[in-house]
Short mmCIF file of C-alpha atoms in Angstrom, two decimals:
data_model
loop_
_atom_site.label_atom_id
_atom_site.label_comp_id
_atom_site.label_asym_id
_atom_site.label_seq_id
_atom_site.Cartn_x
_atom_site.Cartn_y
_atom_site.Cartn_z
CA UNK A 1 13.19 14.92 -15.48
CA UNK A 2 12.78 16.76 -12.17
CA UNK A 3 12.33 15.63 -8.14
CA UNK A 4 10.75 18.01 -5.98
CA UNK A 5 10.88 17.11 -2.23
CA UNK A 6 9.96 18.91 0.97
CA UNK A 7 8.98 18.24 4.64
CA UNK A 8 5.03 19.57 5.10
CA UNK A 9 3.89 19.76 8.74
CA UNK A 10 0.00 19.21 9.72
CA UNK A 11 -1.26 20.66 12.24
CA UNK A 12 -2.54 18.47 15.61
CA UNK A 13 -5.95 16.10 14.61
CA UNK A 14 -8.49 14.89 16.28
CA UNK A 15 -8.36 11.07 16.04
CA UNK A 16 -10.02 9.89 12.97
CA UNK A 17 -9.74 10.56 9.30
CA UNK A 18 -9.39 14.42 7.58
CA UNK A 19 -8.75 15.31 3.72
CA UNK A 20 -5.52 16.81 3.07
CA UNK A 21 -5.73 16.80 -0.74
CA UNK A 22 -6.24 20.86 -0.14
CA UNK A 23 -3.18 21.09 1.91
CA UNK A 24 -0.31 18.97 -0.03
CA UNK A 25 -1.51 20.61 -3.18
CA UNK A 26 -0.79 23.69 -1.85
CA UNK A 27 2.66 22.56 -0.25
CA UNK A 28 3.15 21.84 -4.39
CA UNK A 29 2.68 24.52 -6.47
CA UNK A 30 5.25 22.99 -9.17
CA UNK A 31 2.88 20.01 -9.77
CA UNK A 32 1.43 22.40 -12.31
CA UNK A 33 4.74 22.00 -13.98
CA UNK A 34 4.53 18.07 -14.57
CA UNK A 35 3.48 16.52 -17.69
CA UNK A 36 3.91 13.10 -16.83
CA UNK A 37 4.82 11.87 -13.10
CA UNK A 38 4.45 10.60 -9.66
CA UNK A 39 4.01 11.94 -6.29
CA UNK A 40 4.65 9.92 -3.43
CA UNK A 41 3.39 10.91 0.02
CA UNK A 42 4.93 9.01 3.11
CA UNK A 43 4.01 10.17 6.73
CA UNK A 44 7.08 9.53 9.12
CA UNK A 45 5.08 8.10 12.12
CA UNK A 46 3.69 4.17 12.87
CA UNK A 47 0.11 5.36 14.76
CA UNK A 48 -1.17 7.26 12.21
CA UNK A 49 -2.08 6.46 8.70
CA UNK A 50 -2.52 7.49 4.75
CA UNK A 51 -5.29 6.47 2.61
CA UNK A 52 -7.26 7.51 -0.21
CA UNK A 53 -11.06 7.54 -0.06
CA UNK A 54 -14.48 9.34 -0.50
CA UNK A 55 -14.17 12.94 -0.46
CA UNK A 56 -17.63 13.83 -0.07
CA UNK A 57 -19.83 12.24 2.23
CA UNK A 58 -18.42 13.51 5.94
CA UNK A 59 -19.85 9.68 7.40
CA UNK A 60 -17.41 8.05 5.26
CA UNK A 61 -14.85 8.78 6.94
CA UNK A 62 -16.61 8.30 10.47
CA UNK A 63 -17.51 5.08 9.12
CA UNK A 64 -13.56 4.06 8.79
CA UNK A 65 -13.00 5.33 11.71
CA UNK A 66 -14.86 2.87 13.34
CA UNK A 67 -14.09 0.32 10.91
CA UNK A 68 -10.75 0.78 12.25
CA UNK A 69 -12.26 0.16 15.90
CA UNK A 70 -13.56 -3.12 15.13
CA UNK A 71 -9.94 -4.18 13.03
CA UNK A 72 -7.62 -3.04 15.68
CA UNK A 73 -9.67 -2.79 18.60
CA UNK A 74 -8.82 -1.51 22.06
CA UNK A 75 -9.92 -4.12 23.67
CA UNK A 76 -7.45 -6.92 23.00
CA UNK A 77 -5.18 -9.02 24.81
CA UNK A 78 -1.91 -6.55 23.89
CA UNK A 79 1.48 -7.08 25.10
CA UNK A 80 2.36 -2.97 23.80
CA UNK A 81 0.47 -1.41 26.78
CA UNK A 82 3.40 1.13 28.37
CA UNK A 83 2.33 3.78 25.44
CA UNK A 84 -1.63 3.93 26.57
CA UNK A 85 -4.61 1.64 25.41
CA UNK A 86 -4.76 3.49 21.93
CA UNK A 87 -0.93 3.19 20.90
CA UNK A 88 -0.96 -0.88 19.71
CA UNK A 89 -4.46 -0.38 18.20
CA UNK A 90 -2.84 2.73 16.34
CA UNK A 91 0.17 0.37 15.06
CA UNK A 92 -2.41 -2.27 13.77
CA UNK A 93 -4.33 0.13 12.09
CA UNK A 94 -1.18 1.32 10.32
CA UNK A 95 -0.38 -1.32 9.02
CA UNK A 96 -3.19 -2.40 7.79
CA UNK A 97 -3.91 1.07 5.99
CA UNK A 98 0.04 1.80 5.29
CA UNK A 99 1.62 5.09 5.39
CA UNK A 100 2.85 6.22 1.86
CA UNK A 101 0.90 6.88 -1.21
CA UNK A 102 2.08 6.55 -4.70
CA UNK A 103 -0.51 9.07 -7.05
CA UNK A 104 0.09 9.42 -10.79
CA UNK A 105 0.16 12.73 -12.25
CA UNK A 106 -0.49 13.95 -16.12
CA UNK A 107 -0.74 17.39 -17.57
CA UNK A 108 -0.28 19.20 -14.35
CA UNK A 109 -2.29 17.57 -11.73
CA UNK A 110 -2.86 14.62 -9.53
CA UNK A 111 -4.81 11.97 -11.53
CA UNK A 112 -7.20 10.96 -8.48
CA UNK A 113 -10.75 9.70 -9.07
CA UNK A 114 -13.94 12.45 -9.05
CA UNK A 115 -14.43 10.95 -5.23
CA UNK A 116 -11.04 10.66 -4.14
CA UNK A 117 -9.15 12.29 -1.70
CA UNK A 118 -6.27 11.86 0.33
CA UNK A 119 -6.62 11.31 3.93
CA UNK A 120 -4.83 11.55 7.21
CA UNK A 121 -6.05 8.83 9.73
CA UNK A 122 -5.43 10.03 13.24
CA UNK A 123 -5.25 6.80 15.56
CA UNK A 124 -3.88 8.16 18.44
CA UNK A 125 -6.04 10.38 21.22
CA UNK A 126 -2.88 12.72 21.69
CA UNK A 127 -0.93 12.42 18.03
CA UNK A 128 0.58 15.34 18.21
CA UNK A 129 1.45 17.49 14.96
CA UNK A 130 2.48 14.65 12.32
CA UNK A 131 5.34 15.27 9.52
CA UNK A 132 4.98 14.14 5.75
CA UNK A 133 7.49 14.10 2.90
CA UNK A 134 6.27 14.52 -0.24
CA UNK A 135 8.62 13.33 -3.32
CA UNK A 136 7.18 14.29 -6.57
CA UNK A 137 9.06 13.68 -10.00
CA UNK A 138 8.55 13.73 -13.74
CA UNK A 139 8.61 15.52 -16.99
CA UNK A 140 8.04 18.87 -17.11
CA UNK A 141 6.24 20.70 -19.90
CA UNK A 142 7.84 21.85 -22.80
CA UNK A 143 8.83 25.42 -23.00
CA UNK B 1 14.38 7.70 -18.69
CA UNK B 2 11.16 7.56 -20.07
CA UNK B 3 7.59 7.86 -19.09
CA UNK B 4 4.70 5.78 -20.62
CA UNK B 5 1.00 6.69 -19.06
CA UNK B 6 -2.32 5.21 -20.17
CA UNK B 7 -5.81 5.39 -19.02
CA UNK B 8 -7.25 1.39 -19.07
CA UNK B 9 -10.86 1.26 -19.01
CA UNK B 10 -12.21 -2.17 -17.87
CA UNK B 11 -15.15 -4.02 -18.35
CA UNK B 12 -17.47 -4.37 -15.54
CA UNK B 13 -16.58 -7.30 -13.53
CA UNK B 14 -18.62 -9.26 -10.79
CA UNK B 15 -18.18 -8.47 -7.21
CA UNK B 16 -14.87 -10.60 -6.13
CA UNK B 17 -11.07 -10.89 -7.20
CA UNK B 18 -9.97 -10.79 -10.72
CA UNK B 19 -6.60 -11.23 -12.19
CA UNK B 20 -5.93 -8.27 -14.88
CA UNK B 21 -2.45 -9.43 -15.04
CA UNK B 22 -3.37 -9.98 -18.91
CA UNK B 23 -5.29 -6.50 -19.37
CA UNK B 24 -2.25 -4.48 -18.16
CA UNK B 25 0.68 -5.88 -20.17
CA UNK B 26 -1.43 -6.03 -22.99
CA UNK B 27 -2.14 -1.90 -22.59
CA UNK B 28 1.67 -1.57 -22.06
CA UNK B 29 3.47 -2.92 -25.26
CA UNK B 30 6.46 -0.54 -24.06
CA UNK B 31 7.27 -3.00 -21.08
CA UNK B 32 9.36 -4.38 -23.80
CA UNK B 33 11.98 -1.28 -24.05
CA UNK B 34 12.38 -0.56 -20.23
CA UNK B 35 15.50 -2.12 -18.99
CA UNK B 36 14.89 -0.96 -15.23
CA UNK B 37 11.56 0.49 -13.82
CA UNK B 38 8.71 1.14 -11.98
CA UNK B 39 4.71 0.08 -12.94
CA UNK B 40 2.01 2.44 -11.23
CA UNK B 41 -0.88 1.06 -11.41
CA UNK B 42 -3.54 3.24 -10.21
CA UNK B 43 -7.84 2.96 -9.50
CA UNK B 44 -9.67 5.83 -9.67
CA UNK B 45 -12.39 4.96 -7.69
CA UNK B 46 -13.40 4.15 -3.90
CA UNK B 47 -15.57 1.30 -3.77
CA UNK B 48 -12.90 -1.33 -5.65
CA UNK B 49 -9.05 -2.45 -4.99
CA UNK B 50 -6.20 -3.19 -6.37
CA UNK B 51 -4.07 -6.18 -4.46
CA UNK B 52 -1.26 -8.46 -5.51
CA UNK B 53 -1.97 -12.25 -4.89
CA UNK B 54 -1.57 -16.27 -5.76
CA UNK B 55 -2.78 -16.23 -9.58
CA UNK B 56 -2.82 -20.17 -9.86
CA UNK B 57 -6.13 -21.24 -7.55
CA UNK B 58 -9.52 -19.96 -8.37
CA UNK B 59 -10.16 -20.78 -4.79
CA UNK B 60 -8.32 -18.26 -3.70
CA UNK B 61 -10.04 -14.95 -4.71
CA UNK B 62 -13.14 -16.19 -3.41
CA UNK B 63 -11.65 -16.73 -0.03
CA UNK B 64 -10.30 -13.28 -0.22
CA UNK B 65 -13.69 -12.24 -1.01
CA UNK B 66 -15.52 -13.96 2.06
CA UNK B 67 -12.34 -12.20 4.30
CA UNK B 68 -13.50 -8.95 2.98
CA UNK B 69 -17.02 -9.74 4.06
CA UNK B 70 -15.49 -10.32 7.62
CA UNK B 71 -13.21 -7.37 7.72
CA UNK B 72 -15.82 -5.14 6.76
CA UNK B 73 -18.90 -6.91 6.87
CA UNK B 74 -22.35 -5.87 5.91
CA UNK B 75 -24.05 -6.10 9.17
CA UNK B 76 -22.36 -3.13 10.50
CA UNK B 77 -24.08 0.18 12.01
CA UNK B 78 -23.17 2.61 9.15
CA UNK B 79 -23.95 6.10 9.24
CA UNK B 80 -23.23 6.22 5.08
CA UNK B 81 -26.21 4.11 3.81
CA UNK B 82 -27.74 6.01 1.37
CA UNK B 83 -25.63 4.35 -1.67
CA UNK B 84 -26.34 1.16 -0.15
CA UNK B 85 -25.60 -1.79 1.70
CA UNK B 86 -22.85 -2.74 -0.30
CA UNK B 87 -21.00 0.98 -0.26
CA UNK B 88 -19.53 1.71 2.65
CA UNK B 89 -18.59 -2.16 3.03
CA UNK B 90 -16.46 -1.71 -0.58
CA UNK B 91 -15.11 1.75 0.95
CA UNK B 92 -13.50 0.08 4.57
CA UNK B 93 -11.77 -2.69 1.95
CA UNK B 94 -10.70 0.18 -0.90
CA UNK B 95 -8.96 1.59 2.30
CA UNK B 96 -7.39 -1.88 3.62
CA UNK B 97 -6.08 -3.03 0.59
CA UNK B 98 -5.54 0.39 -1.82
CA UNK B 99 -6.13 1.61 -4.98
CA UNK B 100 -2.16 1.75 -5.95
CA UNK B 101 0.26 -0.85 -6.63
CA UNK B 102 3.91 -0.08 -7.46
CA UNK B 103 5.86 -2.92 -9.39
CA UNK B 104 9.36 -3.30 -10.45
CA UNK B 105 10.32 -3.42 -14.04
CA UNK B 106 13.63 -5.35 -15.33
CA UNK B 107 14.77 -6.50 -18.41
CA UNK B 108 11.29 -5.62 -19.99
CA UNK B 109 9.05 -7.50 -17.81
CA UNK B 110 7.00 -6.95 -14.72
CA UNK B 111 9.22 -8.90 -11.87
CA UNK B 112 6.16 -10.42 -10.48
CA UNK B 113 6.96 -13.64 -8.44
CA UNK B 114 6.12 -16.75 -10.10
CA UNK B 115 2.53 -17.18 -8.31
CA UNK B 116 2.11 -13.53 -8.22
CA UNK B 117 -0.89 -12.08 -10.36
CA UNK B 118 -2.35 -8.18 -9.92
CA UNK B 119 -6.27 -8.36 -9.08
CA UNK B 120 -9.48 -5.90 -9.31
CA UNK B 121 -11.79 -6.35 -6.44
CA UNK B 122 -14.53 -5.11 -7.19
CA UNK B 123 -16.64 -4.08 -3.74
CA UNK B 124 -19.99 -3.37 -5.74
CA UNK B 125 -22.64 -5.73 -6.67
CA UNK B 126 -22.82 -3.37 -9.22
CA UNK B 127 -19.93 -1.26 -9.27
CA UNK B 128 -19.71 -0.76 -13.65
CA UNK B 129 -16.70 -0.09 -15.63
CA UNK B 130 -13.72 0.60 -13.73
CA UNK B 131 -10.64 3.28 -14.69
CA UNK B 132 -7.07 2.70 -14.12
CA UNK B 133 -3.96 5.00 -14.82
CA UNK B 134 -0.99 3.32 -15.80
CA UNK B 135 2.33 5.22 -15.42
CA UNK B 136 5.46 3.29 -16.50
CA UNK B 137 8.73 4.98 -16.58
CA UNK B 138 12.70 3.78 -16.57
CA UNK B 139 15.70 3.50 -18.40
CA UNK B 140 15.39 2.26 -21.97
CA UNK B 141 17.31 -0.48 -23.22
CA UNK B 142 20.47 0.96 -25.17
CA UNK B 143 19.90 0.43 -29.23
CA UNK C 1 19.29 10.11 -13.16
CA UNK C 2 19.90 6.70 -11.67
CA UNK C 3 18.25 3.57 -11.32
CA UNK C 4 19.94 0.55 -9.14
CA UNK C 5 18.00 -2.53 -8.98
CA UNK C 6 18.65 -5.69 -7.11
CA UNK C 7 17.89 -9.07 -5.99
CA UNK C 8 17.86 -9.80 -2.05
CA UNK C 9 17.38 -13.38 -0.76
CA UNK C 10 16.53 -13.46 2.65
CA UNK C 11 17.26 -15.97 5.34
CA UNK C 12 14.00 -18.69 6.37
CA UNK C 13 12.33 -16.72 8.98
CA UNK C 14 10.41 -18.02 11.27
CA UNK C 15 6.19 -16.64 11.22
CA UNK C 16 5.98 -13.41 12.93
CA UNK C 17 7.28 -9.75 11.80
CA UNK C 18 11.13 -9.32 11.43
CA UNK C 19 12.77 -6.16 11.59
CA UNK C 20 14.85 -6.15 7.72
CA UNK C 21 16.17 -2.51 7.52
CA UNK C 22 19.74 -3.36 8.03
CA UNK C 23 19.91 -5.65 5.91
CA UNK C 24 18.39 -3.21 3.13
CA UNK C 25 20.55 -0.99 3.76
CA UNK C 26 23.65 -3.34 3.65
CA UNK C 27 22.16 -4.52 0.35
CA UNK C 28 22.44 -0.44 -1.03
CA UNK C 29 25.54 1.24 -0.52
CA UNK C 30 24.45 3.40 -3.62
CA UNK C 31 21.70 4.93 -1.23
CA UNK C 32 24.46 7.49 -0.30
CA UNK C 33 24.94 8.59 -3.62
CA UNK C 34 21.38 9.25 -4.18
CA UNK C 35 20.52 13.59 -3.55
CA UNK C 36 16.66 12.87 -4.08
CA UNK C 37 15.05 9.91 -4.85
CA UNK C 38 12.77 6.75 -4.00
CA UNK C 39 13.41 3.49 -2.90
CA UNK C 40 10.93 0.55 -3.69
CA UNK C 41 11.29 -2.61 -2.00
CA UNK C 42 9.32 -5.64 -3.45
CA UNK C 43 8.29 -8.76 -2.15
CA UNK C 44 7.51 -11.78 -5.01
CA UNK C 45 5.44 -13.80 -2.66
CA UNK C 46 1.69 -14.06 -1.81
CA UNK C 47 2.17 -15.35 1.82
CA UNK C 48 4.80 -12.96 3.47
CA UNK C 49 4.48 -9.00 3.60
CA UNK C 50 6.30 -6.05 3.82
CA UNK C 51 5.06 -3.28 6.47
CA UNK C 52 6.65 -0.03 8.06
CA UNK C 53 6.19 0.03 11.78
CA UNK C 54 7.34 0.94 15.19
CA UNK C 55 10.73 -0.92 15.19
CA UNK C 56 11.82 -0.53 19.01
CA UNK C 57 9.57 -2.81 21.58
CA UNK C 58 9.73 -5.99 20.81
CA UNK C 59 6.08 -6.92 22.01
CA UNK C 60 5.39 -4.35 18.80
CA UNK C 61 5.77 -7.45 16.17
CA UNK C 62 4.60 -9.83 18.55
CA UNK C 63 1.14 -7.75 19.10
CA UNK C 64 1.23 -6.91 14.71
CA UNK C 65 1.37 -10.90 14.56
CA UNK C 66 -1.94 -11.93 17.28
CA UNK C 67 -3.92 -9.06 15.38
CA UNK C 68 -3.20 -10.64 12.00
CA UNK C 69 -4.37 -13.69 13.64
CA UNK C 70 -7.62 -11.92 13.89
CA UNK C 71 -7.59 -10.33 10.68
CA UNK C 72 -7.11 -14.13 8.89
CA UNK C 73 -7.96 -16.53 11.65
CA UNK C 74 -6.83 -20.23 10.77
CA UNK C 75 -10.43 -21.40 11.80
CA UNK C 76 -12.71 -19.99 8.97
CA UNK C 77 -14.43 -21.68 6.54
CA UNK C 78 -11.62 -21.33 3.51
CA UNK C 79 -12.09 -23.16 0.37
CA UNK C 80 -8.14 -23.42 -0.70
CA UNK C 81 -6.57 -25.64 2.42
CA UNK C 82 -5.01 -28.18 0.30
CA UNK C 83 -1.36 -26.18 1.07
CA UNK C 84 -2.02 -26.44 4.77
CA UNK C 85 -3.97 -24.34 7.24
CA UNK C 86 -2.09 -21.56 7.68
CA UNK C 87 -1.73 -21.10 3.62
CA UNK C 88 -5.10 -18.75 3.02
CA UNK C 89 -4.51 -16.77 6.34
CA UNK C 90 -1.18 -15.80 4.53
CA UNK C 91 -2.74 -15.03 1.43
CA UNK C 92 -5.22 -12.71 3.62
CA UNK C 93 -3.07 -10.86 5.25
CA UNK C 94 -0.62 -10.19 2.13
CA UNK C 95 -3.40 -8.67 0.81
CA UNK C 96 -4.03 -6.55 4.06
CA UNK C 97 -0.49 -5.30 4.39
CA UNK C 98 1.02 -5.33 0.79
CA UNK C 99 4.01 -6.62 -0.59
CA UNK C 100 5.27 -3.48 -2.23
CA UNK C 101 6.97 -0.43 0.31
CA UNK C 102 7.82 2.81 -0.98
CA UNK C 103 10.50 5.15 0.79
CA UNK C 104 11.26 8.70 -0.25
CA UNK C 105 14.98 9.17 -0.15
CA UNK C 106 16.99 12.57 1.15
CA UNK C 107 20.62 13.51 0.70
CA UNK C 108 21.64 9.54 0.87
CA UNK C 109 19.37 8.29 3.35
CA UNK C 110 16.08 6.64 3.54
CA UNK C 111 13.60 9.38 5.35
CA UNK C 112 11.94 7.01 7.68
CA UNK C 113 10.63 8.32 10.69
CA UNK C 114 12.70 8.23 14.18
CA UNK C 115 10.68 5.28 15.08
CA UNK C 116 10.35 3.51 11.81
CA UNK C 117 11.27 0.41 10.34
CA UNK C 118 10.68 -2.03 7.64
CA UNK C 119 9.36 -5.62 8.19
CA UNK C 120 8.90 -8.63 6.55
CA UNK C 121 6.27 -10.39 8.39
CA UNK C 122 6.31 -14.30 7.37
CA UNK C 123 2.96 -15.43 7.75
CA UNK C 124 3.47 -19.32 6.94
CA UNK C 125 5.28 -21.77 9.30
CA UNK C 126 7.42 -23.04 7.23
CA UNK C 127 7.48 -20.47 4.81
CA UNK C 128 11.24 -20.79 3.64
CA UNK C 129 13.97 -18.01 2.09
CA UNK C 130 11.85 -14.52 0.62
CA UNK C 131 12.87 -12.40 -2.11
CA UNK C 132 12.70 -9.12 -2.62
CA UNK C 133 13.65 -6.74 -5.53
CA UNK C 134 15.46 -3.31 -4.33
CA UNK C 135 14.73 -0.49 -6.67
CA UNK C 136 16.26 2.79 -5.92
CA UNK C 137 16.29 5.42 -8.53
CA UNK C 138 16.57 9.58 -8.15
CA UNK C 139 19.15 12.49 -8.71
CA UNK C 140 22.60 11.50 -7.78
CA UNK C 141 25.11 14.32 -5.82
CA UNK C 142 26.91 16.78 -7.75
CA UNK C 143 30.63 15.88 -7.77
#
């Protein structure tokens, strides 16, 4: 049984949704050591989001985008306005999505779907670089 | 500490909410030896959910299935059409409620509440067989 | 290896989103022993939530609770009213937020963001005392 933790920076995004699969594997090079496991992925901010969705088509994740437009919207009778017009929007919308992923692993890698990926949903117009922890644990492989 | 993981391939289910309490435990005879743990329970696909809700009224997943038709309705200017009407509507809700539920394991048993049951929505008026991953692990009961 | 699981019965809140990280914390003094680990905290009801979100303006909660008033309005045309009106809006927005939180843990603490916290948003008027299940498991500190 063995945790691995570390802090993984992103750069700046645009607001909206980008794959990181690419990027946390390669923040992870001892998944490949894993037989049997978990990674968790929680982002340490509340106007940004994590979710896990098409990987392929590049108007998927337009389409969320504004999906999350018409959920949280801008314009909406707030009370959270000090922060700008997109900060209480961004706090709906990260809720609603939630910012920490549980993914199983087996045999090495991260058992997602042919389609899925992992995403970072940008809500804010001026996020800023965003930090994630990722926490993964298991059995390794014999020998 | 041990680690249990299964692939559960279900049948193909109507578009709505289904309770696969049943389905899981019976994939998981080793809930029995796990005296404190965690259930993953994992959907490897975009276009379906996992979500935790009241088990008892059959009214209730189809009123969770008529909200999902408001919070990402059908009648929506899509750019991703091409899989159909019903795609990118099933990929907004895969992203609202998730594709990965974590539950606590004591004494051998899930520790659902007592109206809690563990649902497939299915987003897809024809969305076929549907894969989970099941990852249990914990401390065994001594003897 | 450790695993530390326990029952916490909350006070009756009254609807809206509560800031509960204190008293998760109060509820864990083993979190300090912890070097590496997770925490899952687990709600065993279908009309309350659990959410991680901006825990420092007040209007925050109050702006989290008129959006879920959008997401499940009271006036929609719900099938299961027989609990009262504001019973399937609950169910709703349980679904929409989730009832399950997972937190990565880091030499004894819970590695929530600066601006983080956890809340239990009570989505029924009189929705009465909540439980939750604490589950903390990881590497414990050498000596």
């Amino acid at each position: 049984m063995r945790f691995y933790q570390k802090s993984l920076r992103l750069p700046a995004f645009l607001p909206g949704c980008h794959v990181i699969t690419r990027e946390i594997l390669a923040a992870l090079p001892e998944l490949a050591t894993i037989r049997v496991g978990m990674l968790n992925v929680f982002l340490q901010h509340t106007s940004a989001s994590l979710t896990i969705n098409e990987n392929a088509d590049p108007d998927v994740p337009r389409d969320l985008e504004a999906l999350q437009r018409r959920w949280s919207p801008e314009d909406f009778p707030y009370r959270h306005t000090e922060e700008g017009r997109d900060d209480m929007p961004a706090h709906g919308n990260a809720s609603l999505m939630g910012v920490s992923l549980q993914i199983p692993v087996g045999d090495g890698r991260l058992l997602l779907g042919v389609w899925q990926g992992i995403y970072l949903c940008e809500h804010r117009r001026n996020g800023g670089r965003r930090n994630l922890v990722l926490t993964l644990f298991g059995e390794e492989n014999a020998g």
